[in-house]
Rosetta silent file (secondary structure, phi, psi, omega in degrees, C-alpha in Angstrom):
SEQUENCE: XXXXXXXXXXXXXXXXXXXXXXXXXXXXXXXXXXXXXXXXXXXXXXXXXXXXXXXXXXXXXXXXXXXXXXXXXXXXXXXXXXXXXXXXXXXXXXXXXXXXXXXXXXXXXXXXXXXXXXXXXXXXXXXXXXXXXXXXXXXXXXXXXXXXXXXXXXXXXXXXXXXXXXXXXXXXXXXXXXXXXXXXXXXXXXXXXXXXXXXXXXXXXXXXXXXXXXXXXXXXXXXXXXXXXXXXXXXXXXXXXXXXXXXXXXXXXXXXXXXXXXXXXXXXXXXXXXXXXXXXXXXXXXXXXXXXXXXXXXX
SCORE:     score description
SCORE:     0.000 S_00000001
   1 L     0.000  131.111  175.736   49.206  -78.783  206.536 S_00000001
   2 L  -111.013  174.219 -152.356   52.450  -78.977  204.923 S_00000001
   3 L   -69.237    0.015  160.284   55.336  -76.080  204.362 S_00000001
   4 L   -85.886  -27.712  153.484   53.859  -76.069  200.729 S_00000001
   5 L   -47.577  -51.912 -156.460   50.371  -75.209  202.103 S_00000001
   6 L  -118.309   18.347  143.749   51.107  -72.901  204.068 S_00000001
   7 L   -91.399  -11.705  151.177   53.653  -70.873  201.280 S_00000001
   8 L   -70.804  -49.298  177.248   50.593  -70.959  199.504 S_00000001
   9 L   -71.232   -6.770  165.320   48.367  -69.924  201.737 S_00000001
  10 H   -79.803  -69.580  150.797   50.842  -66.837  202.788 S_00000001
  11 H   -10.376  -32.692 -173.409   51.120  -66.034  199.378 S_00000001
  12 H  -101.704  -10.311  170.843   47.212  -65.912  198.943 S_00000001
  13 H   -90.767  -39.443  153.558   47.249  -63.598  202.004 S_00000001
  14 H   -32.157  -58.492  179.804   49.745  -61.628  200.929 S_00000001
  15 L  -113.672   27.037 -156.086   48.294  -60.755  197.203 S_00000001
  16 L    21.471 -160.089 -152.566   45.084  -62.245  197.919 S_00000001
  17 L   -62.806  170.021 -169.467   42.754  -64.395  196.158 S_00000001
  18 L   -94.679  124.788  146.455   43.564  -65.135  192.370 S_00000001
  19 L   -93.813  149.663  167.341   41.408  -63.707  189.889 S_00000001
  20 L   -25.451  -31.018  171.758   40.560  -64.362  185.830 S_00000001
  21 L  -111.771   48.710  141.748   42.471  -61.108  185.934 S_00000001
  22 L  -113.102 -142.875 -113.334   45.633  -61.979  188.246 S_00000001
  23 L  -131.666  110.905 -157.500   48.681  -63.306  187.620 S_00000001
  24 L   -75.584  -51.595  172.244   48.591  -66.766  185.428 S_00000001
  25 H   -40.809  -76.316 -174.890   52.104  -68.038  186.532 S_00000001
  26 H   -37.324  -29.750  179.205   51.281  -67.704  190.161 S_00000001
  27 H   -84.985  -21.363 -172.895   47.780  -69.813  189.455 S_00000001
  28 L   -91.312  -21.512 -165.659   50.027  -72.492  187.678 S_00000001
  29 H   -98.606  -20.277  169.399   52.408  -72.681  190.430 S_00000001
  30 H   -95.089   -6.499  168.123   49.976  -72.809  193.385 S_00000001
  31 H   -85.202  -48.049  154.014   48.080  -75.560  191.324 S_00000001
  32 H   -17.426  -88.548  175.889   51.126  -77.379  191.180 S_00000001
  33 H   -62.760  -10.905  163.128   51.844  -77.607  194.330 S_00000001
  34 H  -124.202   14.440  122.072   48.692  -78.678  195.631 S_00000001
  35 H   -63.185  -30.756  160.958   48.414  -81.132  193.230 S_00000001
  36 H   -65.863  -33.838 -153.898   51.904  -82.552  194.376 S_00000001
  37 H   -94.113  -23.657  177.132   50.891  -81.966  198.051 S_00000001
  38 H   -95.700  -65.039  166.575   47.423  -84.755  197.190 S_00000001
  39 H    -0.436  -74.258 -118.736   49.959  -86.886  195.527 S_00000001
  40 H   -82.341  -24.510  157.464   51.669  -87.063  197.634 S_00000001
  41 H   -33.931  -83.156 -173.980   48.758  -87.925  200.256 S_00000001
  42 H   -62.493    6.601  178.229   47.610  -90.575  198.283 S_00000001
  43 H  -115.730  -41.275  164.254   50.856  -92.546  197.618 S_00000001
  44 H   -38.154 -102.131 -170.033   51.341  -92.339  201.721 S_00000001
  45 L   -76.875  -37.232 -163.133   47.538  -93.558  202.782 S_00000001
  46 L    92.383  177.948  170.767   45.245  -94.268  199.394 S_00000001
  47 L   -77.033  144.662  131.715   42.156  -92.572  199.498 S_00000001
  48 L  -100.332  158.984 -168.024   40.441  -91.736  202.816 S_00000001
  49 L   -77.314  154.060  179.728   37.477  -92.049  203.627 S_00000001
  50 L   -22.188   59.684 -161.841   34.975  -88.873  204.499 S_00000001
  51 L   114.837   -1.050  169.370   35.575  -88.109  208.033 S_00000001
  52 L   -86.037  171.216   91.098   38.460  -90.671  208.919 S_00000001
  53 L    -6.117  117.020  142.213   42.079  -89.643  210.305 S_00000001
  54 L   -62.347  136.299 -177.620   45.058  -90.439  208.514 S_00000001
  55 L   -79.621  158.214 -168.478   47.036  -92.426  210.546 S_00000001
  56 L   -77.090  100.574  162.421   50.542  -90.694  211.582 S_00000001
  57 L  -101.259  166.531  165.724   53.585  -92.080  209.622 S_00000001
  58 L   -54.489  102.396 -165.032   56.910  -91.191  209.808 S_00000001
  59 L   -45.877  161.696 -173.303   58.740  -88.801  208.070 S_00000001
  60 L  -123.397 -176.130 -169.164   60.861  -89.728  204.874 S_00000001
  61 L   -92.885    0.223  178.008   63.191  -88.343  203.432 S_00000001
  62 L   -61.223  -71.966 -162.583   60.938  -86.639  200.302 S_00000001
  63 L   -81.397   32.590  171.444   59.256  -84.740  202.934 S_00000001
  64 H   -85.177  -27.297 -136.234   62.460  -83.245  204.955 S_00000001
  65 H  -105.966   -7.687  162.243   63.145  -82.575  201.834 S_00000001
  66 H   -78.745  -61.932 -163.725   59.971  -80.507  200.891 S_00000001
  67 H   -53.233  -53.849  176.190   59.800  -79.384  204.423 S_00000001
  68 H   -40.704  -87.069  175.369   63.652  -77.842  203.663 S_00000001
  69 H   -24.688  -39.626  143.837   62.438  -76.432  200.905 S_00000001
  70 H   -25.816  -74.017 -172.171   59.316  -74.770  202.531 S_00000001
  71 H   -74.712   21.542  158.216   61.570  -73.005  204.881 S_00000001
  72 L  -114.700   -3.298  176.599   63.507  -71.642  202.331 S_00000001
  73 H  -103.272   -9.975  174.315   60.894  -70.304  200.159 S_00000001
  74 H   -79.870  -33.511  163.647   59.261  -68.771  203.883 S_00000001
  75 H   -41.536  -82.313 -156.263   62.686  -66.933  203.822 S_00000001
  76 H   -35.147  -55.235 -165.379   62.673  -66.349  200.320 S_00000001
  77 L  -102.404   50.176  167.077   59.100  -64.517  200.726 S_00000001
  78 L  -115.948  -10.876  173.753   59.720  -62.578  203.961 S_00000001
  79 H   -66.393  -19.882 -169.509   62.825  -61.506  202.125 S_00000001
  80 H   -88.143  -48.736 -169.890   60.484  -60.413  199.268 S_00000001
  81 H   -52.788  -68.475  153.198   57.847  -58.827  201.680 S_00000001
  82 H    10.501  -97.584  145.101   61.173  -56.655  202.793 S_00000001
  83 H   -14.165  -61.161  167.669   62.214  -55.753  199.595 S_00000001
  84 H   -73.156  -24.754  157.669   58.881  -54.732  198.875 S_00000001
  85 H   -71.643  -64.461  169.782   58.340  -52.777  201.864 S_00000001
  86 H   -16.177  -50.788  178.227   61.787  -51.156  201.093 S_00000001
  87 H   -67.686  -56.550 -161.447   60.274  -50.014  197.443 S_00000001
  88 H   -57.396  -33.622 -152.574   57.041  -49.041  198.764 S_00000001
  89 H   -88.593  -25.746  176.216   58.724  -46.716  201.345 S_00000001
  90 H   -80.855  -12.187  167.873   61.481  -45.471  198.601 S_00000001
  91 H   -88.419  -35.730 -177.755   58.600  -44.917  196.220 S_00000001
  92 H   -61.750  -43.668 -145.635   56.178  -42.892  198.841 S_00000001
  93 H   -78.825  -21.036 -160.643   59.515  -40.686  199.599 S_00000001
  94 H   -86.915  -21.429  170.311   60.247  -40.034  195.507 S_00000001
  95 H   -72.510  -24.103  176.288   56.675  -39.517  194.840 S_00000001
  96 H   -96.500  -39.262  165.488   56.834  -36.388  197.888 S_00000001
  97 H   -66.385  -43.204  172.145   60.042  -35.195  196.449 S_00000001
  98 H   -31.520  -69.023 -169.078   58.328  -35.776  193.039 S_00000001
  99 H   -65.427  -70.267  179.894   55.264  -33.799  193.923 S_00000001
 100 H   -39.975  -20.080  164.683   57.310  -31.076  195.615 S_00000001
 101 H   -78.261  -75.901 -171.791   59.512  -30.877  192.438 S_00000001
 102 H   -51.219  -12.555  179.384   56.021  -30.673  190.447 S_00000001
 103 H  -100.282  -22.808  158.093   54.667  -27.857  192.574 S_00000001
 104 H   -41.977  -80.062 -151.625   58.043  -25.909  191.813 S_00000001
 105 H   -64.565  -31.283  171.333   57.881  -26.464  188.431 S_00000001
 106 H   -88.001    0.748 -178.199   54.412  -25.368  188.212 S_00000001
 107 H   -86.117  -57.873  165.973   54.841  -22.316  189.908 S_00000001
 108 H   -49.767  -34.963 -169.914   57.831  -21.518  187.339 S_00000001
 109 H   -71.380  -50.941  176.690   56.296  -22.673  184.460 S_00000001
 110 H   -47.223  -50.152  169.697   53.329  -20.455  185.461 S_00000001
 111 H   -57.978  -30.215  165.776   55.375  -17.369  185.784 S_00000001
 112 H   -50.645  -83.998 -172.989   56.951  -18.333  182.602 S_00000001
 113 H   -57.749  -12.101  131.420   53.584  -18.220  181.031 S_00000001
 114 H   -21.015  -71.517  170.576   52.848  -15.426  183.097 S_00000001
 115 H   -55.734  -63.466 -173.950   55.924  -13.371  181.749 S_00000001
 116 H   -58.013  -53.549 -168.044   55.065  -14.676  178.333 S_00000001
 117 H   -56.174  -29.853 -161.972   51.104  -13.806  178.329 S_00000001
 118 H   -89.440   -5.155  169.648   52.539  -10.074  179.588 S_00000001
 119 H   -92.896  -34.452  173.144   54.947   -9.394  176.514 S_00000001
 120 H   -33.612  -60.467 -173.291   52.287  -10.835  174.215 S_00000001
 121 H   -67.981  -30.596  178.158   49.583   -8.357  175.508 S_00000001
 122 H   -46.859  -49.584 -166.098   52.750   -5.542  175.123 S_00000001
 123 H   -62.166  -65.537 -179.032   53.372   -6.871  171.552 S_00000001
 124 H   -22.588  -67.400 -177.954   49.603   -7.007  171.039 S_00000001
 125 H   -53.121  -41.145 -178.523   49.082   -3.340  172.157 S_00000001
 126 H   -47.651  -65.348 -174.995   52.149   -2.374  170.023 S_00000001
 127 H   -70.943  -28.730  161.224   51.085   -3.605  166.712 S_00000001
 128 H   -84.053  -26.656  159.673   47.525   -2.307  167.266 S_00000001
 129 H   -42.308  -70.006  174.598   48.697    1.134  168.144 S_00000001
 130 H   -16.220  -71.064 -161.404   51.071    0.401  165.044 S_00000001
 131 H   -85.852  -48.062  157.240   48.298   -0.308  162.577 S_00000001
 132 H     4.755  -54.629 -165.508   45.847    2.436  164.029 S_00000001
 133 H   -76.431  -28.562 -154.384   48.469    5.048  163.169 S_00000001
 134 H  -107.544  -27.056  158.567   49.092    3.535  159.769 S_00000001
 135 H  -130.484   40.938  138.890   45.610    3.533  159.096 S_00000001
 136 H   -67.703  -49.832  161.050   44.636    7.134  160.188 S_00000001
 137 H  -114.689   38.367  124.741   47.273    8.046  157.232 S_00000001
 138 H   -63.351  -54.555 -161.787   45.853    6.284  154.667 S_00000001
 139 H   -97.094   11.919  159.297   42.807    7.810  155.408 S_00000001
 140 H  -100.324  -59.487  154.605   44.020   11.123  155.839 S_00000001
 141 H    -1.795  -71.236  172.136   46.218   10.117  152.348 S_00000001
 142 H   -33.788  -43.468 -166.583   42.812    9.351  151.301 S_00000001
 143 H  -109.350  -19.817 -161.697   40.626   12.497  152.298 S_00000001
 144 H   -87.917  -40.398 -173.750   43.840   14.976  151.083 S_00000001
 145 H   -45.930  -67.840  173.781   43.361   12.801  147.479 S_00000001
 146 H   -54.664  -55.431  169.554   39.493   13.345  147.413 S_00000001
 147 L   -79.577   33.136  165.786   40.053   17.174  147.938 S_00000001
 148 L  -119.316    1.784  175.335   42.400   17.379  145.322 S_00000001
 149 L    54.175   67.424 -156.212   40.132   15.482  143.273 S_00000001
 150 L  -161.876  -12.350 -179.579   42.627   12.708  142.648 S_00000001
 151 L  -112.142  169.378 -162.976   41.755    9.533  144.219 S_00000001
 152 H   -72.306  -38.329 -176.891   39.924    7.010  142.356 S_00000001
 153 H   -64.760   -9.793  164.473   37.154    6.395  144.731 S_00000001
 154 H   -88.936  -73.368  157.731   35.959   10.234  143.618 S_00000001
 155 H    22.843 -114.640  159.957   37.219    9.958  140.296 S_00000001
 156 H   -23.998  -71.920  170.341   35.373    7.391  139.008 S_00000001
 157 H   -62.739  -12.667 -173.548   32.291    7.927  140.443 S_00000001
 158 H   -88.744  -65.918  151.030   32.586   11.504  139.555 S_00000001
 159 H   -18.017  -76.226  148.952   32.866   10.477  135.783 S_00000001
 160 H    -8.937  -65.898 -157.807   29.963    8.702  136.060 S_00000001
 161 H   -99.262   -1.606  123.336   27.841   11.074  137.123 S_00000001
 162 H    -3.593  -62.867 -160.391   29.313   13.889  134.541 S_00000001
 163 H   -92.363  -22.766  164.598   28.161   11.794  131.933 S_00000001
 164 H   -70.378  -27.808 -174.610   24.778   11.092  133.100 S_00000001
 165 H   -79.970  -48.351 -175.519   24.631   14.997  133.258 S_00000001
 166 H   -75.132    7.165 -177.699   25.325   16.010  129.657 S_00000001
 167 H   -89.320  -32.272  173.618   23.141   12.929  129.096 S_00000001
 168 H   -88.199  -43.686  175.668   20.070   14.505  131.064 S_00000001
 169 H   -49.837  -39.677 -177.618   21.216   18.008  129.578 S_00000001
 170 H   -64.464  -13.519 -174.195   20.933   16.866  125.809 S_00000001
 171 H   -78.122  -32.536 -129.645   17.285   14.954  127.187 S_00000001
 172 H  -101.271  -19.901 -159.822   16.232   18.371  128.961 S_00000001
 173 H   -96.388  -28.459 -179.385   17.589   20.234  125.794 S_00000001
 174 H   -71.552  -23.192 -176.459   15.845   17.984  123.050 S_00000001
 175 H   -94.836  -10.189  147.027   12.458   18.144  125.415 S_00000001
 176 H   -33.220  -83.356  172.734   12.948   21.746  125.531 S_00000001
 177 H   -73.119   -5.445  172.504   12.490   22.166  121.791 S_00000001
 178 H  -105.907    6.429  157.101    9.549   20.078  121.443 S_00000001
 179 H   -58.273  -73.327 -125.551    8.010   22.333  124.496 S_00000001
 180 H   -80.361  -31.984 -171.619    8.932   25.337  122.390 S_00000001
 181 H   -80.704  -24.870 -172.577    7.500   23.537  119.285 S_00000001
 182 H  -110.741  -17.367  163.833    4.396   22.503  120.631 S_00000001
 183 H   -72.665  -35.899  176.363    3.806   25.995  122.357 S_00000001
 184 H   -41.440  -51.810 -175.986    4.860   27.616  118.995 S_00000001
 185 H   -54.623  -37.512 -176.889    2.077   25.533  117.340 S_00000001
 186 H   -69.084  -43.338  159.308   -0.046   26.125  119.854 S_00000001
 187 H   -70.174  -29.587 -174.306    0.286   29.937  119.691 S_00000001
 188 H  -100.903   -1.614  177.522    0.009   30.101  116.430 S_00000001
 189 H   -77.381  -32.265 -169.638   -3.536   27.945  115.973 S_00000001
 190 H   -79.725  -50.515  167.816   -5.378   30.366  118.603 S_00000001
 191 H    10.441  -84.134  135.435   -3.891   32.916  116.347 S_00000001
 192 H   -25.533  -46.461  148.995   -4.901   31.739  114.061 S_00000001
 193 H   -67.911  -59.920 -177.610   -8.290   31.116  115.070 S_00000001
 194 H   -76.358  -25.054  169.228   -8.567   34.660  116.372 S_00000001
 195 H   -44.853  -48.369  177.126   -7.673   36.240  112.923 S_00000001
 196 H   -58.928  -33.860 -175.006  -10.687   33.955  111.547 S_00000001
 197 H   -99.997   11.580  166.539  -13.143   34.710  113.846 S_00000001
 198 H   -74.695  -37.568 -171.150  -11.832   38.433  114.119 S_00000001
 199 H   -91.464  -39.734  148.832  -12.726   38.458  110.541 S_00000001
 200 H   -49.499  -21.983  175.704  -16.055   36.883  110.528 S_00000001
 201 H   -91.844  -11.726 -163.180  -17.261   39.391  112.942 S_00000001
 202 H   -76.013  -57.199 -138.291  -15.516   41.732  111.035 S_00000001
 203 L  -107.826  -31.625  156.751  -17.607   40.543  108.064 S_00000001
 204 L  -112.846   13.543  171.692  -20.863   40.676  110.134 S_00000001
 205 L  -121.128  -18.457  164.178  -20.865   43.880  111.317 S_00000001
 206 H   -89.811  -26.528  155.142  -20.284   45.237  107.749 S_00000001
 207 H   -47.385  -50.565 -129.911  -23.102   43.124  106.446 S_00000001
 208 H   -79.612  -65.890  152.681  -24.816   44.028  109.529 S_00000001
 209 H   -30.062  -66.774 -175.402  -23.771   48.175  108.885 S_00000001
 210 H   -81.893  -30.749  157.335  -24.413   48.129  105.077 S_00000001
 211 H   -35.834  -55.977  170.646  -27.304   46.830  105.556 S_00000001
 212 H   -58.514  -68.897 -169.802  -28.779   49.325  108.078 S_00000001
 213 H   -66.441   -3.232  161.959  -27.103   52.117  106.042 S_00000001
 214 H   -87.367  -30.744  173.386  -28.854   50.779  102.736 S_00000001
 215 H   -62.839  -61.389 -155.445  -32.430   50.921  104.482 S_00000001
 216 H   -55.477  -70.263  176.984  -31.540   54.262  105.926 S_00000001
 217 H   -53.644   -6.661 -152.743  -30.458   55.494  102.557 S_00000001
 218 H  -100.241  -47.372  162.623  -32.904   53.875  101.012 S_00000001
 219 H   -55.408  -47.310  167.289  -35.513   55.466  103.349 S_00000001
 220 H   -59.192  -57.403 -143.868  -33.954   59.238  103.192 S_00000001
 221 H   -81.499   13.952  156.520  -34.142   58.974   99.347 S_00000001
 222 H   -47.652  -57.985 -174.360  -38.106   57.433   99.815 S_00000001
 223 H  -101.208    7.933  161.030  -38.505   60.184  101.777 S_00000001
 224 H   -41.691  -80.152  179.796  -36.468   62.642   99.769 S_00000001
 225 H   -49.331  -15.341 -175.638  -39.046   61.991   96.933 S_00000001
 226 H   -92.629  -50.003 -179.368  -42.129   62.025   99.046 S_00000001
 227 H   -84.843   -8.004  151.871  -41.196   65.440  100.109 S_00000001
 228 H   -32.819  -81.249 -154.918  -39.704   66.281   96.534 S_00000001
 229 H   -81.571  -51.377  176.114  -43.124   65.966   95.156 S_00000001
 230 H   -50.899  -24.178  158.792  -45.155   67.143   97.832 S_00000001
 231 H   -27.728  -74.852 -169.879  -42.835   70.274   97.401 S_00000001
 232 H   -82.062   -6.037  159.123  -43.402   70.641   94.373 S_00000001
 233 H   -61.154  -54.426 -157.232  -47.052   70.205   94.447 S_00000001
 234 H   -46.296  -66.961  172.194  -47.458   72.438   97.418 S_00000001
 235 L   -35.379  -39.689  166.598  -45.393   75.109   95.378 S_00000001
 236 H   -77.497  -35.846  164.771  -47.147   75.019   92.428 S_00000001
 237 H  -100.417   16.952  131.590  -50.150   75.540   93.702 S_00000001
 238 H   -87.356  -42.685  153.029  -49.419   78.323   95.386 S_00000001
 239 H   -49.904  -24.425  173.271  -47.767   79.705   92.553 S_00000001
 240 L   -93.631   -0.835  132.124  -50.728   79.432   90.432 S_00000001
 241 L   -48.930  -37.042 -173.721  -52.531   81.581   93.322 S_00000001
 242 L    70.664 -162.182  175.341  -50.279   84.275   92.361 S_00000001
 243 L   -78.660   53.959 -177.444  -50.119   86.959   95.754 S_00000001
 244 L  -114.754  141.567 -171.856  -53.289   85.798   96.757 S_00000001
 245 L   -38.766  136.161  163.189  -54.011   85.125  100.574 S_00000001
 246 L   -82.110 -176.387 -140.233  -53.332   81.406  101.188 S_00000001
 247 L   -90.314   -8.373 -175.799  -56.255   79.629  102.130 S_00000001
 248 L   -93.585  -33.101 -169.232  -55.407   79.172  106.224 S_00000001
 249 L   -67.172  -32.775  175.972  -54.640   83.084  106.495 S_00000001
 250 L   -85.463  165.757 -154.712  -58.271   83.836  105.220 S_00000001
 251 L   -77.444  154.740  168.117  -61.085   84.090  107.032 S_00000001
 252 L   -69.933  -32.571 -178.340  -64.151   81.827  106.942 S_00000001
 253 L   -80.394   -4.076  155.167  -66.872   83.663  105.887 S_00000001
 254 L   -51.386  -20.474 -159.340  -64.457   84.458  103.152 S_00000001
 255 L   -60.183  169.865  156.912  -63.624   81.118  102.065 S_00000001
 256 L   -78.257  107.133  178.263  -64.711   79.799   98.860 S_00000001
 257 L   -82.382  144.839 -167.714  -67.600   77.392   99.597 S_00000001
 258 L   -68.048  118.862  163.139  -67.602   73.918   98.021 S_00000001
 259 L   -34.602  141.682  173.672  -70.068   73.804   95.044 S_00000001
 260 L  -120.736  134.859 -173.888  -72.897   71.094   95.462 S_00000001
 261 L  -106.684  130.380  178.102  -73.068   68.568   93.067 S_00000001
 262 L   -81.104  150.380  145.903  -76.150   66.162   92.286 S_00000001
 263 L   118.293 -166.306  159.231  -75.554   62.579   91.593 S_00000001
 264 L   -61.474  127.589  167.554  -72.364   60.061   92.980 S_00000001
 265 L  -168.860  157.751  173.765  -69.103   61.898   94.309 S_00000001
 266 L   -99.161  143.697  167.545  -66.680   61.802   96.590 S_00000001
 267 L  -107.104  113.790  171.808  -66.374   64.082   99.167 S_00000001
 268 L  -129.516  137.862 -160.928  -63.053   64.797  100.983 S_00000001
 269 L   -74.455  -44.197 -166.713  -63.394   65.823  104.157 S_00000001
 270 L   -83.161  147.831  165.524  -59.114   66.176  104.833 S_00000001
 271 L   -63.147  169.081  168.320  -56.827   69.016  103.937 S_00000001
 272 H   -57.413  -44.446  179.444  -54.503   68.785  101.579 S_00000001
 273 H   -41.104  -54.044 -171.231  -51.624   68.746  104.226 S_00000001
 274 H   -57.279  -47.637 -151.754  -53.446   65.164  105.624 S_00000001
 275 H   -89.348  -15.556  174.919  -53.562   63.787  102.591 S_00000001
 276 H   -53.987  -33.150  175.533  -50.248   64.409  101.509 S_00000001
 277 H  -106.200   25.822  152.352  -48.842   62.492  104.334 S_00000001
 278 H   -99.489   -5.713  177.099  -50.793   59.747  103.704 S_00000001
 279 H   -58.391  -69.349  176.293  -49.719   59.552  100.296 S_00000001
 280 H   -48.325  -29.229  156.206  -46.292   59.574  101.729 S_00000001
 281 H   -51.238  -42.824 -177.536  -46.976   56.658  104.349 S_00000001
 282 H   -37.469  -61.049 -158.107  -48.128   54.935  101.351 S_00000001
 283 H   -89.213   -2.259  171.045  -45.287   54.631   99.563 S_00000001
 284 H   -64.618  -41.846 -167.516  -43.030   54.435  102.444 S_00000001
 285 H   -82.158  -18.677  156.511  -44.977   51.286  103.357 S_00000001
 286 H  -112.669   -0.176  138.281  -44.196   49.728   99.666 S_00000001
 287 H   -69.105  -24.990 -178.839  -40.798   50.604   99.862 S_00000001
 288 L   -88.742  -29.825  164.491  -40.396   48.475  103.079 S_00000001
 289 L   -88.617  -25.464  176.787  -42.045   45.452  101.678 S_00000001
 290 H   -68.697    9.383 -171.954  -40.366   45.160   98.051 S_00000001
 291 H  -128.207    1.498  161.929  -36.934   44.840   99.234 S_00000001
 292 H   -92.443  -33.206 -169.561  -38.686   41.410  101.360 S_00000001
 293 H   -70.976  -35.085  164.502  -40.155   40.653   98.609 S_00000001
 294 H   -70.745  -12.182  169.001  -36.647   40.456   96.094 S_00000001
 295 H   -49.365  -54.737 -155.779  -35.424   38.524   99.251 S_00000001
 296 H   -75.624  -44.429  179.508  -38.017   35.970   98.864 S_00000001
 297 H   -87.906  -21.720  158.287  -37.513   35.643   95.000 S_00000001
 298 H   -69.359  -41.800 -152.686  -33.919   35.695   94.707 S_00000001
 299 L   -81.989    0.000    0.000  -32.746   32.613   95.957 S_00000001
């Protein structure tokens, strides 16, 4: 293996294997070299074959001069490895000072924000007391307005309903008069109505009345006339007796016995009293039909 081999092969243990994603330079420079390092093979020996030994020649002066070179790039990277340990360990200590700075900072920052969050919520409370206060008087501004009848939200609405009122009074006063108008009428048709039929009954009880009181007179002066003349019969024929007994005050075997007559005659058997009041039945009984009978023939 030569000193270019095996700074490559430190090199690949160092950062290990190469990937599609490592370092492009580093893949050009280890390709290099072990393309120079087969070269350099093959200008020495040719090829060999599978499984032979190169035979041992002597060094030249190319490779002391490679070989030099080796050991200055095995310097080169233990000087690097160093250097790099050196960083690593000044990076570890700045990263613990780092953090320990950062754990500071967050404890102050926090208190900061801390501090801040606790004037906020002061300010907060302040400004809500603040408008609270300012608006309990507006609305005591507000309720002092309304009982003074002065703020708008009464006002208005107050207006409003004013106008709807002389607007229902003038309905309730116009519906009013046609109540009053339709009771008037209404009062004055049964009224009306009772004068008429007060006066048809009025009008049928004086038919009804003069009627009665024309039979009745009509009847007294029937029987006015019936006893008129039977009066005057009665009267006369006692007067033409003179003072002579009347005929019930004498006696029977005194009486005047009725003559017997041959032939046809009537005989009547009733006194004079009987027949007189059948006379008077008589005509009582054709006064009560002739006044049906001008019924029947006026109309």
């Amino acid at each position: 293996m030569t000193h270019a081999e095996a700074w490559t092969g430190s090199r690949f243990r160092r950062k290990g294997p190469f990937s599609a994603s490592g370092s492009p330079e580093a893949a050009a420079s280890t390709g290099s070299l072990q393309h120079l390092s087969g070269s350099l093979g093959r200008e020495a020996g040719g090829p060999t074959p599978r499984g032979a030994q190169m035979p041992v020649q002597p060094p030249s002066k190319d490779t002391e001069e490679m070989e030099a070179e080796g050991d200055s790039a095995a310097e080169m990277n233990g000087e690097e490895e160093e250097s790099e340990e050196e960083r690593s360990g000044s990076q570890t200590e700045s990263e613990e000072e780092s953090s320990e700075m950062d754990d500071e900072g967050y404890e102050r920052r926090r208190s900061e924000c801390v501090s801040e969050m606790l004037d906020l919520e002061k300010q907060f409370s302040e400004l809500k007391e603040k408008l609270f206060r300012e608006r309990l008087s507006q609305l005591r501004v507000r309720l002092e307005e309304v009982g003074a009848e002065r703020a708008p939200e009464y006002t208005e609405p107050l207006g409003g309903l004013q106008r709807s009122l002389k607007i229902r009074i003038q309905v309730a006063g116009i519906y009013k008069g046609f109540c009053l108008d339709v009771i008037r009428n209404k009062y004055e048709c049964e009224l009306q109505g009772a004068k008429q039929h007060l006066e048809s009954e009025k009008l049928l009880l004086y038919d009804t009345l003069h009627g009665e009181l024309q039979e009745r007179i009509q009847r007294l002066e029937e029987d006015r006339q019936s006893l008129d003349i039977s009066s005057e019969w009665w009267d006369d024929k006692l007067h033409a007796r003179g003072s002579s007994k009347t005929w019930g005050s004498l006696p029977p075997s005194k009486r005047k016995k009725a003559p017997l007559v041959s032939g046809p005659y009537i005989v009547y058997m009733l006194q004079e009293i009987d027949i007189l009041e059948d006379w008077t039945a008589i005509k009582k009984a054709r006064a009560a039909v002739s006044p049906q009978k001008r019924k029947s023939d006026g109309p």
